[in-house]
Short mmCIF file of C-alpha atoms and ligand atoms in Angstrom, two decimals:
data_model
loop_
_atom_site.label_atom_id
_atom_site.label_comp_id
_atom_site.label_asym_id
_atom_site.label_seq_id
_atom_site.Cartn_x
_atom_site.Cartn_y
_atom_site.Cartn_z
CA MET A 19 16.72 -2.69 -73.78
CA LYS A 20 16.21 -2.08 -77.44
CA LYS A 21 14.73 -5.52 -77.91
CA LEU A 22 12.34 -4.78 -75.08
CA SER A 23 11.22 -1.52 -76.59
CA ILE A 24 10.62 -3.20 -79.94
CA PHE A 25 8.62 -5.85 -78.16
CA PHE A 26 6.35 -3.30 -76.43
CA LEU A 27 5.99 -1.34 -79.73
CA PHE A 28 4.89 -4.54 -81.37
CA ILE A 29 2.37 -5.22 -78.66
CA PHE A 30 1.05 -1.68 -78.89
CA LEU A 31 0.73 -1.68 -82.68
CA ASN A 32 -0.79 -5.14 -82.55
CA SER A 33 -3.49 -4.12 -80.12
CA TYR A 34 -4.08 -0.96 -82.15
CA VAL A 35 -4.48 -2.82 -85.40
CA SER A 36 -6.78 -5.41 -83.92
CA TYR A 37 -8.95 -2.52 -82.77
CA SER A 38 -10.20 -2.09 -86.30
CA SER A 39 -13.09 -4.39 -87.36
CA ASP A 40 -13.02 -7.93 -88.56
CA ASP A 41 -16.70 -8.02 -89.63
CA TRP A 42 -19.09 -10.55 -88.12
CA GLY A 43 -16.01 -12.25 -86.71
CA LYS A 44 -15.09 -15.79 -87.64
CA THR A 45 -17.97 -17.48 -85.76
CA GLY A 46 -20.65 -15.22 -87.24
CA HIS A 47 -19.57 -15.69 -90.82
CA ARG A 48 -19.20 -19.41 -90.37
CA ALA A 49 -22.68 -19.68 -88.82
CA THR A 50 -24.16 -17.82 -91.78
CA GLY A 51 -22.33 -20.17 -94.14
CA GLU A 52 -23.47 -23.27 -92.30
CA ILE A 53 -27.06 -22.12 -92.36
CA ALA A 54 -26.87 -21.31 -96.06
CA GLN A 55 -25.66 -24.87 -96.75
CA LYS A 56 -28.94 -26.18 -95.42
CA TYR A 57 -31.06 -24.15 -97.86
CA LEU A 58 -29.15 -24.89 -101.10
CA SER A 59 -30.71 -26.62 -104.07
CA ARG A 60 -29.13 -29.94 -105.35
CA LYS A 61 -27.76 -28.11 -108.40
CA ALA A 62 -26.29 -25.26 -106.39
CA LYS A 63 -24.67 -27.74 -103.89
CA LYS A 64 -23.10 -29.66 -106.74
CA GLU A 65 -21.66 -26.63 -108.51
CA ILE A 66 -20.40 -25.07 -105.31
CA ASN A 67 -18.82 -28.34 -104.22
CA LYS A 68 -16.86 -28.43 -107.54
CA LEU A 69 -15.68 -24.79 -107.09
CA LEU A 70 -14.66 -25.20 -103.41
CA ASP A 71 -12.97 -28.59 -103.86
CA GLY A 72 -15.30 -30.22 -101.29
CA HIS A 73 -14.78 -27.48 -98.62
CA SER A 74 -17.93 -26.20 -96.92
CA ILE A 75 -19.34 -22.73 -97.27
CA ALA A 76 -18.51 -22.12 -93.61
CA TYR A 77 -14.90 -23.16 -94.24
CA VAL A 78 -14.34 -20.43 -96.83
CA SER A 79 -16.51 -17.73 -95.22
CA ASN A 80 -13.63 -15.71 -93.71
CA PHE A 81 -11.42 -15.66 -96.81
CA ALA A 82 -12.41 -12.05 -97.61
CA ASP A 83 -11.08 -10.96 -94.19
CA GLU A 84 -8.00 -13.13 -94.42
CA ILE A 85 -6.76 -11.32 -97.57
CA LYS A 86 -7.31 -7.85 -96.14
CA SER A 87 -3.73 -7.37 -94.97
CA ASP A 88 -2.35 -8.42 -98.41
CA LYS A 89 -1.68 -5.23 -100.43
CA LYS A 90 -2.53 -7.15 -103.59
CA TYR A 91 -6.19 -7.28 -102.51
CA ARG A 92 -6.47 -3.69 -101.14
CA GLU A 93 -9.04 -2.67 -103.72
CA TYR A 94 -11.63 -5.05 -102.19
CA ASN A 95 -11.52 -3.47 -98.65
CA PRO A 96 -14.39 -0.96 -99.39
CA TRP A 97 -16.54 -3.87 -100.53
CA HIS A 98 -17.22 -4.95 -96.90
CA TYR A 99 -19.62 -2.15 -96.05
CA VAL A 100 -21.79 0.62 -97.33
CA ASN A 101 -22.27 3.97 -95.64
CA PHE A 102 -24.78 6.82 -96.24
CA PRO A 103 -26.42 9.39 -93.96
CA PHE A 104 -29.48 8.37 -91.96
CA GLU A 105 -31.56 11.11 -93.61
CA SER A 106 -30.60 9.93 -97.12
CA THR A 107 -30.97 6.75 -99.18
CA TYR A 108 -28.45 4.55 -100.98
CA GLU A 109 -29.89 5.67 -104.32
CA LYS A 110 -29.75 9.43 -103.62
CA HIS A 111 -26.40 9.64 -101.84
CA PRO A 112 -23.27 9.95 -104.05
CA LYS A 113 -21.65 6.54 -104.43
CA SER A 114 -18.13 5.86 -103.25
CA LYS A 115 -15.74 5.69 -106.25
CA LYS A 116 -13.95 2.81 -104.61
CA GLY A 117 -17.14 0.66 -104.63
CA ASP A 118 -19.13 -0.60 -101.62
CA LEU A 119 -20.83 -3.70 -100.36
CA ILE A 120 -23.63 -3.54 -103.00
CA VAL A 121 -21.11 -3.17 -105.78
CA GLY A 122 -19.10 -6.02 -104.28
CA ILE A 123 -22.09 -8.36 -104.14
CA ASN A 124 -23.30 -7.45 -107.62
CA THR A 125 -19.84 -7.97 -109.10
CA CYS A 126 -19.55 -11.42 -107.51
CA VAL A 127 -22.94 -12.45 -108.88
CA GLU A 128 -21.98 -11.27 -112.35
CA VAL A 129 -18.73 -13.20 -112.39
CA LEU A 130 -20.51 -16.40 -111.13
CA LYS A 131 -23.08 -16.10 -113.83
CA ASN A 132 -20.57 -15.39 -116.62
CA GLN A 133 -20.07 -18.54 -118.62
CA SER A 134 -16.69 -17.37 -119.91
CA ALA A 135 -15.16 -16.51 -116.51
CA SER A 136 -12.24 -18.78 -115.50
CA LYS A 137 -12.61 -21.32 -112.69
CA GLU A 138 -10.03 -19.33 -110.64
CA ASP A 139 -12.07 -16.11 -111.02
CA LYS A 140 -15.29 -17.97 -110.08
CA VAL A 141 -13.73 -19.50 -106.98
CA PHE A 142 -12.43 -16.12 -105.82
CA HIS A 143 -15.81 -14.36 -106.31
CA LEU A 144 -17.78 -17.24 -104.72
CA LYS A 145 -15.71 -16.94 -101.58
CA MET A 146 -16.10 -13.19 -101.57
CA LEU A 147 -19.87 -13.37 -102.09
CA ILE A 148 -20.24 -15.89 -99.20
CA HIS A 149 -18.45 -13.44 -96.93
CA PHE A 150 -20.26 -10.30 -98.16
CA MET A 151 -23.71 -11.73 -97.65
CA GLY A 152 -22.73 -12.10 -94.01
CA ASP A 153 -21.55 -8.49 -93.87
CA LEU A 154 -24.82 -7.35 -95.45
CA HIS A 155 -26.60 -8.58 -92.27
CA GLN A 156 -24.30 -7.04 -89.72
CA PRO A 157 -26.33 -3.84 -89.16
CA LEU A 158 -23.34 -1.62 -88.63
CA HIS A 159 -21.96 -2.51 -92.06
CA ILE A 160 -24.93 -0.52 -93.44
CA GLY A 161 -23.85 2.50 -91.43
CA MET A 162 -22.63 6.08 -91.55
CA ALA A 163 -19.27 7.31 -92.77
CA GLU A 164 -18.94 9.85 -89.97
CA ASP A 165 -18.39 7.18 -87.29
CA ARG A 166 -17.23 4.40 -89.69
CA GLY A 167 -20.21 2.17 -88.89
CA GLY A 168 -19.80 2.55 -85.14
CA ASN A 169 -16.01 1.81 -85.17
CA ASP A 170 -15.47 5.34 -83.70
CA ILE A 171 -18.11 4.96 -80.98
CA GLU A 172 -16.10 3.81 -77.96
CA VAL A 173 -17.92 1.67 -75.42
CA LYS A 174 -16.99 -0.85 -72.69
CA TRP A 175 -17.75 -4.53 -73.05
CA PHE A 176 -17.62 -6.10 -69.55
CA ASN A 177 -15.37 -3.19 -68.44
CA LYS A 178 -12.86 -3.54 -71.33
CA GLY A 179 -12.58 -0.79 -73.94
CA THR A 180 -13.94 -1.55 -77.39
CA ASN A 181 -16.33 0.02 -79.88
CA LEU A 182 -19.98 -0.43 -80.84
CA HIS A 183 -19.04 -1.98 -84.19
CA THR A 184 -16.91 -4.67 -82.58
CA VAL A 185 -19.61 -5.49 -80.04
CA TRP A 186 -21.81 -6.32 -82.99
CA ASP A 187 -19.10 -8.07 -85.06
CA SER A 188 -17.94 -10.43 -82.41
CA LYS A 189 -18.23 -9.49 -78.69
CA MET A 190 -21.78 -10.55 -78.21
CA ILE A 191 -21.34 -13.77 -80.26
CA ASP A 192 -18.13 -14.63 -78.37
CA THR A 193 -19.80 -14.02 -74.94
CA PHE A 194 -22.77 -16.18 -76.06
CA GLY A 195 -20.18 -18.99 -76.42
CA MET A 196 -21.73 -21.28 -79.01
CA THR A 197 -19.69 -22.70 -81.90
CA TYR A 198 -20.82 -21.91 -85.42
CA THR A 199 -22.25 -25.42 -85.86
CA GLU A 200 -24.25 -25.08 -82.63
CA ILE A 201 -25.59 -21.75 -83.76
CA ALA A 202 -26.61 -23.23 -87.17
CA ALA A 203 -28.12 -26.40 -85.57
CA ASN A 204 -30.18 -24.16 -83.21
CA GLU A 205 -31.49 -21.78 -85.82
CA LYS A 206 -35.06 -20.64 -85.19
CA GLU A 207 -37.73 -22.88 -86.67
CA LEU A 208 -39.60 -20.84 -89.32
CA THR A 209 -43.07 -21.26 -90.74
CA ASN A 210 -43.26 -21.37 -94.58
CA GLU A 211 -44.68 -17.86 -94.39
CA GLU A 212 -41.75 -16.53 -92.35
CA LEU A 213 -39.28 -18.25 -94.67
CA LYS A 214 -40.85 -16.70 -97.78
CA THR A 215 -40.85 -13.26 -96.16
CA ILE A 216 -37.06 -13.51 -95.48
CA GLN A 217 -36.33 -14.78 -99.01
CA LYS A 218 -38.43 -12.21 -100.81
CA GLY A 219 -36.86 -9.10 -102.39
CA THR A 220 -33.51 -7.99 -103.78
CA VAL A 221 -30.06 -7.32 -102.34
CA ILE A 222 -31.08 -3.66 -101.98
CA ASP A 223 -34.22 -4.61 -100.00
CA TRP A 224 -32.12 -6.84 -97.74
CA MET A 225 -29.70 -3.96 -97.23
CA TYR A 226 -32.53 -1.62 -96.10
CA ASP A 227 -33.78 -4.35 -93.72
CA SER A 228 -30.33 -4.31 -91.99
CA ARG A 229 -30.32 -0.52 -92.13
CA GLU A 230 -33.55 -0.31 -90.07
CA LEU A 231 -31.85 -2.36 -87.33
CA CYS A 232 -28.72 -0.15 -87.58
CA LYS A 233 -30.88 2.95 -87.07
CA ASN A 234 -32.47 1.47 -83.95
CA LEU A 235 -29.08 0.71 -82.35
CA TYR A 236 -28.37 4.42 -82.16
CA LYS A 237 -31.38 4.95 -79.88
CA THR A 238 -29.91 2.94 -77.09
CA ILE A 239 -26.27 3.91 -77.26
CA GLU A 240 -24.09 6.83 -76.20
CA PRO A 241 -20.26 6.99 -76.34
CA GLY A 242 -18.60 5.53 -73.29
CA LYS A 243 -21.59 3.36 -72.38
CA LYS A 244 -20.85 0.29 -70.27
CA LEU A 245 -22.35 -2.69 -71.96
CA ARG A 246 -22.66 -6.20 -70.47
CA TYR A 247 -25.33 -8.85 -69.98
CA ARG A 248 -28.27 -6.39 -70.32
CA TYR A 249 -27.18 -5.48 -73.89
CA SER A 250 -26.98 -9.23 -74.87
CA TYR A 251 -30.45 -9.83 -73.37
CA ASP A 252 -31.76 -7.01 -75.51
CA TYR A 253 -29.91 -7.84 -78.78
CA MET A 254 -28.51 -11.41 -78.96
CA ASN A 255 -31.72 -12.78 -80.49
CA LYS A 256 -31.39 -10.05 -83.13
CA VAL A 257 -27.82 -11.15 -83.84
CA LEU A 258 -29.01 -14.77 -84.34
CA GLU A 259 -31.89 -13.59 -86.55
CA GLN A 260 -29.41 -11.64 -88.68
CA LEU A 261 -27.08 -14.71 -88.99
CA GLN A 262 -30.07 -16.82 -90.09
CA LYS A 263 -31.38 -14.22 -92.56
CA GLY A 264 -27.87 -13.92 -94.01
CA GLY A 265 -27.65 -17.67 -94.53
CA ILE A 266 -31.12 -18.01 -96.03
CA ARG A 267 -30.59 -15.11 -98.41
CA LEU A 268 -27.09 -16.25 -99.40
CA ALA A 269 -28.60 -19.63 -100.34
CA SER A 270 -31.38 -17.82 -102.31
CA LEU A 271 -28.79 -15.92 -104.35
CA LEU A 272 -26.74 -19.03 -105.01
CA ASN A 273 -29.85 -21.09 -105.93
CA GLU A 274 -30.77 -18.39 -108.39
CA ILE A 275 -27.24 -18.26 -109.86
CA TYR A 276 -27.24 -22.02 -110.39
CA SER A 277 -30.85 -22.34 -111.45
N1 LIG B 305 -15.18 1.40 -92.38
C1 LIG B 305 -15.85 2.50 -92.72
N2 LIG B 305 -17.18 2.32 -92.56
C2 LIG B 305 -17.34 1.04 -92.19
C3 LIG B 305 -18.49 0.26 -91.89
N3 LIG B 305 -19.73 0.75 -91.93
N4 LIG B 305 -18.27 -1.03 -91.53
C4 LIG B 305 -17.04 -1.52 -91.44
N5 LIG B 305 -15.90 -0.82 -91.69
C5 LIG B 305 -16.05 0.47 -92.06
ZN1 LIG B 306 -17.40 -5.34 -89.09
ZN1 LIG B 307 -16.30 -8.32 -94.22
#
């Protein structure tokens, strides 16, 4: 009997814990990594290959999520997102003392540019940067503290309880059903003009681009809403566009670091 209770307690805790977010989800982060790989310069490709011992960008793109449950790495948890009120700006709003996604990305870039940083340090921060550039393009990672980027907005996805954040992290992508390589191989063909527009700007500009999308999501959602195919029809192309922008901009940052 005791064993049975422990078993059910484990099932309950496990489902509770998995209720919290895992960012784009494994497929989303890998798709962004696979797309980035296509836009790398020769020099960047060579340097990254050395640091990742031949593994692909997609292969290491979920590392920052994998270390989350290890206490040793707890200080990095706030680096996955940035929150500020809709009526404010990142610059005006008091910064979190624990850091945020922008601090995370900037720190990784600094370490990678630092000639005297150790290889181990560079490998760690490269893997983190690859992941965070994905997070920067999940619109609800540029959210509001009051609902933890939509984690507290309960909705139904095909009649099963979840939350808005998770719908954007993984539910839509999983329902879409493509592998990360299929998503990358089918990325939208861009004109040179469109490519340049995506590449232009700074990390802060890219954050505000995702923020606009985040704001729009709140216009079509209310707590308890039943989401299914209609929501994917409306937003799956946006998800794919965000994954592509994330990949292209990750490559831009890496090309700049290794220029
Ligand atoms: N926790 C608190 N805010 C969050 C956000 N915007 N995204 C993911 N996790 C969060
Ligand atoms: Zn998330
Ligand atoms: Zn993350």
